[in-house]
mmCIF file of C-alpha atoms in Angstrom:
data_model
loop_
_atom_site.group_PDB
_atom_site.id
_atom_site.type_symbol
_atom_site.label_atom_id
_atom_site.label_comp_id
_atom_site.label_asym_id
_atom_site.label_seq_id
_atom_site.Cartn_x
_atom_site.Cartn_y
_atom_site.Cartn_z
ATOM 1 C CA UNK A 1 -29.481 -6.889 -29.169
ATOM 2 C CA UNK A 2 -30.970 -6.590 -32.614
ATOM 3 C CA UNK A 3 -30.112 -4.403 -35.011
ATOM 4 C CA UNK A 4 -34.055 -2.989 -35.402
ATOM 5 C CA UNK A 5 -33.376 -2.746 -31.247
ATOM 6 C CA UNK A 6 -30.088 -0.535 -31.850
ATOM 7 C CA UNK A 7 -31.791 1.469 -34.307
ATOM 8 C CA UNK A 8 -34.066 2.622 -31.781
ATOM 9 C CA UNK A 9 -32.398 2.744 -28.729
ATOM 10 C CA UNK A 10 -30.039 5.573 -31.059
ATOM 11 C CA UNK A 11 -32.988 7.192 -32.689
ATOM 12 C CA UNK A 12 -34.866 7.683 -29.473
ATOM 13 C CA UNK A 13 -31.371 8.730 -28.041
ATOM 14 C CA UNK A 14 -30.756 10.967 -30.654
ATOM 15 C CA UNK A 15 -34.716 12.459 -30.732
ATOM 16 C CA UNK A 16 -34.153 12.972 -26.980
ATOM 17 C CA UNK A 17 -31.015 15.301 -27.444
ATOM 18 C CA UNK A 18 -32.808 17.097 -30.153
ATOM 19 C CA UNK A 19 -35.463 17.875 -27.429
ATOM 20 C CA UNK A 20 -33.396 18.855 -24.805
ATOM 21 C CA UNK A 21 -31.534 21.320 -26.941
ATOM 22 C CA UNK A 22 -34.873 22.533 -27.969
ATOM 23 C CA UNK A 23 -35.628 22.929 -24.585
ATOM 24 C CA UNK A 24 -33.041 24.948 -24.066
ATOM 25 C CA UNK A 25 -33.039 27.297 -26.671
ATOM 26 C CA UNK A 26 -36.545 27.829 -26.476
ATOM 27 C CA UNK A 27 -36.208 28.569 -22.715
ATOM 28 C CA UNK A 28 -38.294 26.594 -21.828
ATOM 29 C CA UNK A 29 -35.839 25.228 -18.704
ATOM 30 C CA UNK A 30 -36.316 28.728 -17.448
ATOM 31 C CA UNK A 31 -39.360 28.840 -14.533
ATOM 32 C CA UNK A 32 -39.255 32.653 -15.147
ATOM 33 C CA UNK A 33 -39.577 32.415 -18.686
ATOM 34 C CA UNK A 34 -42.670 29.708 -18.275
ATOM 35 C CA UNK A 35 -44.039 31.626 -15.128
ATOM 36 C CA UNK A 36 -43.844 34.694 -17.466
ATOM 37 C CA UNK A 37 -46.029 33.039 -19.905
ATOM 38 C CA UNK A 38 -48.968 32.315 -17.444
ATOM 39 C CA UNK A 39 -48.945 35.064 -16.179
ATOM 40 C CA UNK A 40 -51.554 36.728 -18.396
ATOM 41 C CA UNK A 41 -52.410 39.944 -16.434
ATOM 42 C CA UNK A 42 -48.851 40.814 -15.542
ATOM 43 C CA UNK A 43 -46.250 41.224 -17.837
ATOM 44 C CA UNK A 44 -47.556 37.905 -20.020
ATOM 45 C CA UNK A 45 -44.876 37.114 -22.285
ATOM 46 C CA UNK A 46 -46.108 35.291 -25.417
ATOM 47 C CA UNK A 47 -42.975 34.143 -27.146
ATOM 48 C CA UNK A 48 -44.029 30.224 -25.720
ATOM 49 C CA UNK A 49 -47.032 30.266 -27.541
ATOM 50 C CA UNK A 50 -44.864 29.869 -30.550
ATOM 51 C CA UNK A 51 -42.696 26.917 -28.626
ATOM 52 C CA UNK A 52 -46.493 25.404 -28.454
ATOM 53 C CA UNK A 53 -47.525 26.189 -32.203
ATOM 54 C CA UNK A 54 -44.335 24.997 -33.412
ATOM 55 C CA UNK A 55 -44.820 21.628 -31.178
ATOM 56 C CA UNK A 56 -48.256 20.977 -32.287
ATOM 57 C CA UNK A 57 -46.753 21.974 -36.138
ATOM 58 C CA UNK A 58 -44.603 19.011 -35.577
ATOM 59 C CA UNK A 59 -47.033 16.864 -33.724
ATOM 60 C CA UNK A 60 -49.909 16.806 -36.086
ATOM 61 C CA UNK A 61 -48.903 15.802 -39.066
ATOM 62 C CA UNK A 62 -46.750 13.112 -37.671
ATOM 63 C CA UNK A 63 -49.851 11.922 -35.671
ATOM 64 C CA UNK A 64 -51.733 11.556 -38.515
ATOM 65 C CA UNK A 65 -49.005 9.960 -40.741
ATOM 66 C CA UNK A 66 -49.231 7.201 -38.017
ATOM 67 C CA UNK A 67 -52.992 6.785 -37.783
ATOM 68 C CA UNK A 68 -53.022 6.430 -41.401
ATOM 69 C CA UNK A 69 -50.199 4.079 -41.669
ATOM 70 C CA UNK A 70 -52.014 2.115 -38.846
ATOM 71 C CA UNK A 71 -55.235 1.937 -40.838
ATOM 72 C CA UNK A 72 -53.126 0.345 -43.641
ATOM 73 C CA UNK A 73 -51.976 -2.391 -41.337
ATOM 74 C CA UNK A 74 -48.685 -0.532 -41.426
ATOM 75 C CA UNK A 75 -45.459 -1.322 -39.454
ATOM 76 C CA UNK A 76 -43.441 1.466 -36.866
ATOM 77 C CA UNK A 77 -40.006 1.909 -38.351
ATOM 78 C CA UNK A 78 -38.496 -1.016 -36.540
ATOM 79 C CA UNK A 79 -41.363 -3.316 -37.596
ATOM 80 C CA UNK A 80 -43.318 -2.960 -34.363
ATOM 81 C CA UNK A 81 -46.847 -2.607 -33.542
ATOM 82 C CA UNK A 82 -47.949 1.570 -33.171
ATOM 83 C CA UNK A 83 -49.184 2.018 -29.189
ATOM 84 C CA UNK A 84 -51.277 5.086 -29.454
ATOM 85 C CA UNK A 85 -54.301 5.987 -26.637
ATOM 86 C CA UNK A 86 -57.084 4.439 -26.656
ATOM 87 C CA UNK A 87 -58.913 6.581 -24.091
ATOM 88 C CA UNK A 88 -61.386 9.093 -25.306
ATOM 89 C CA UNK A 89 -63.195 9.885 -21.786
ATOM 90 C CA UNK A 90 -62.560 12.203 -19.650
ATOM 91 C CA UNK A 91 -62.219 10.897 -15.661
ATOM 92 C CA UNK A 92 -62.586 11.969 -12.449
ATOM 93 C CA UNK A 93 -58.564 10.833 -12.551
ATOM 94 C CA UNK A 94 -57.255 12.723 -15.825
ATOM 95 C CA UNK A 95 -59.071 15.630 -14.524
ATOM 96 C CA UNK A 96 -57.542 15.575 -11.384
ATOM 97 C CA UNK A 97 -53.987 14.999 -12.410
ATOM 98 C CA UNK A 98 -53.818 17.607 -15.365
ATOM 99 C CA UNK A 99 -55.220 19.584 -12.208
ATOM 100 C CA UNK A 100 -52.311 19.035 -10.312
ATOM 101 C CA UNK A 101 -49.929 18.918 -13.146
ATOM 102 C CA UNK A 102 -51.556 22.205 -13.748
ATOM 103 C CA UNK A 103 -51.423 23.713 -10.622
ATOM 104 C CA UNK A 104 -47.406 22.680 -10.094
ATOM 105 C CA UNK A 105 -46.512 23.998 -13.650
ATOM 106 C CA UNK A 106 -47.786 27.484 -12.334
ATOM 107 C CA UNK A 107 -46.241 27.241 -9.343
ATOM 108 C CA UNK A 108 -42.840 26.326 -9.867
ATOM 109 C CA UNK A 109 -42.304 26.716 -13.372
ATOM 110 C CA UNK A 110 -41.372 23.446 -14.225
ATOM 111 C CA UNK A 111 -42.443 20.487 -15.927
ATOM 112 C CA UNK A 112 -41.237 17.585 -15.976
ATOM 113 C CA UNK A 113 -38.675 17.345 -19.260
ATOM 114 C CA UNK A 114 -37.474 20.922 -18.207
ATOM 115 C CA UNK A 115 -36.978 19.574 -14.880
ATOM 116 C CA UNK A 116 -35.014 16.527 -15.978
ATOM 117 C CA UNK A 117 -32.661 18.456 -18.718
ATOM 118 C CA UNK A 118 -32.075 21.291 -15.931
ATOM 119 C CA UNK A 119 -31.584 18.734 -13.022
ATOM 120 C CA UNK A 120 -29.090 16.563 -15.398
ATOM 121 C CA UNK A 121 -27.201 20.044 -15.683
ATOM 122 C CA UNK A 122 -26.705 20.423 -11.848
ATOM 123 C CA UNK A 123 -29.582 22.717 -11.176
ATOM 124 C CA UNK A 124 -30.248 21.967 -6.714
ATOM 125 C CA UNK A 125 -34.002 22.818 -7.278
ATOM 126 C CA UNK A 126 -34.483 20.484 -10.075
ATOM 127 C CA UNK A 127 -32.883 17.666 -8.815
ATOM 128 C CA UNK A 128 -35.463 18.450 -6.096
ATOM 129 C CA UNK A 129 -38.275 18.686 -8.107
ATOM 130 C CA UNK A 130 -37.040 15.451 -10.116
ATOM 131 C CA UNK A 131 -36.885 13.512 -6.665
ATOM 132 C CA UNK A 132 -40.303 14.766 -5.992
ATOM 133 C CA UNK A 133 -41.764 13.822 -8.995
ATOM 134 C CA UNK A 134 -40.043 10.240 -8.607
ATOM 135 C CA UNK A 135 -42.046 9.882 -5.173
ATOM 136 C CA UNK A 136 -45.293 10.570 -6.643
ATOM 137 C CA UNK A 137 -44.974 8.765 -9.700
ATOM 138 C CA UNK A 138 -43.741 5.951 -6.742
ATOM 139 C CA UNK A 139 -46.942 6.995 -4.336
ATOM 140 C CA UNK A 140 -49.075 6.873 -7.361
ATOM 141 C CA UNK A 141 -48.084 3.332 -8.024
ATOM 142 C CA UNK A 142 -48.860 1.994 -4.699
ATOM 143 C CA UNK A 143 -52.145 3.685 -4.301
ATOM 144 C CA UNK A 144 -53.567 3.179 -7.737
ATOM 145 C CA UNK A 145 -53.676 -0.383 -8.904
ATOM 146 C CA UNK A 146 -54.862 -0.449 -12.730
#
């Protein structure tokens, strides 16, 4: 293993942690808390609006650090090539996933890094929901060859 390799196997290790934890603090591994948030004609709770504004406050300016470093023929950190999207259409398919996606979040109050920090702390119903997930991402795979 390289040393660029190490690098970023500890950085994303380390970025991941930082996540959870902010996860965790934020509440956002609690389905009440999130269910309590979309539910906007029934005692809404706003404080995750601020988990999202403080997200997208991180986000953006790193986005566009990297699209401008890419139009300078700029390097990632350890001297790889940037992957962003490419897509700009919307699909019959990215429609109908964020629909589902969608339609799960408001159901069980999970998504799926939630899930994964909650499940990795012993929580029954996320390890469910984990396994679940798992099997479509699986059943997705078989159905839909790109």
């Amino acid at each position: 293993m390289t040393t660029n390799n190490r690098l970023t196997l500890i950085f994303s290790f380390l970025s991941g942690i930082i996540f959870a934890i902010g996860l965790i603090v934020s509440q956002m591994v609690n389905p009440e808390k999130v269910l309590g948030f979309l539910r906007l004609f029934h005692g809404w709770d706003p404080s995750l609006g601020l988990v999202m504004g403080g997200g997208i406050a991180v986000a953006m300016p790193t986005f566009f650090y990297v699209k401008s470093r890419m139009s300078k023929g700029g390097k990632a950190l350890d001297n790889g090539n940037f992957e962003l999207p490419t897509a700009t259409k919307i699909t019959p398919q990215l429609a109908i996933g964020s629909l589902i996606f969608g339609i799960g979040w408001g159901m069980l109050g999970f998504c799926p890094a939630p899930a994964l920090v909650t499940a990795l702390a012993g929580y029954t119903e996320s390890m469910l929901f984990v396994v679940a997930m798992l099997a479509g991402f699986w059943l997705h795979a078989k159905l839909i060859k790109n």
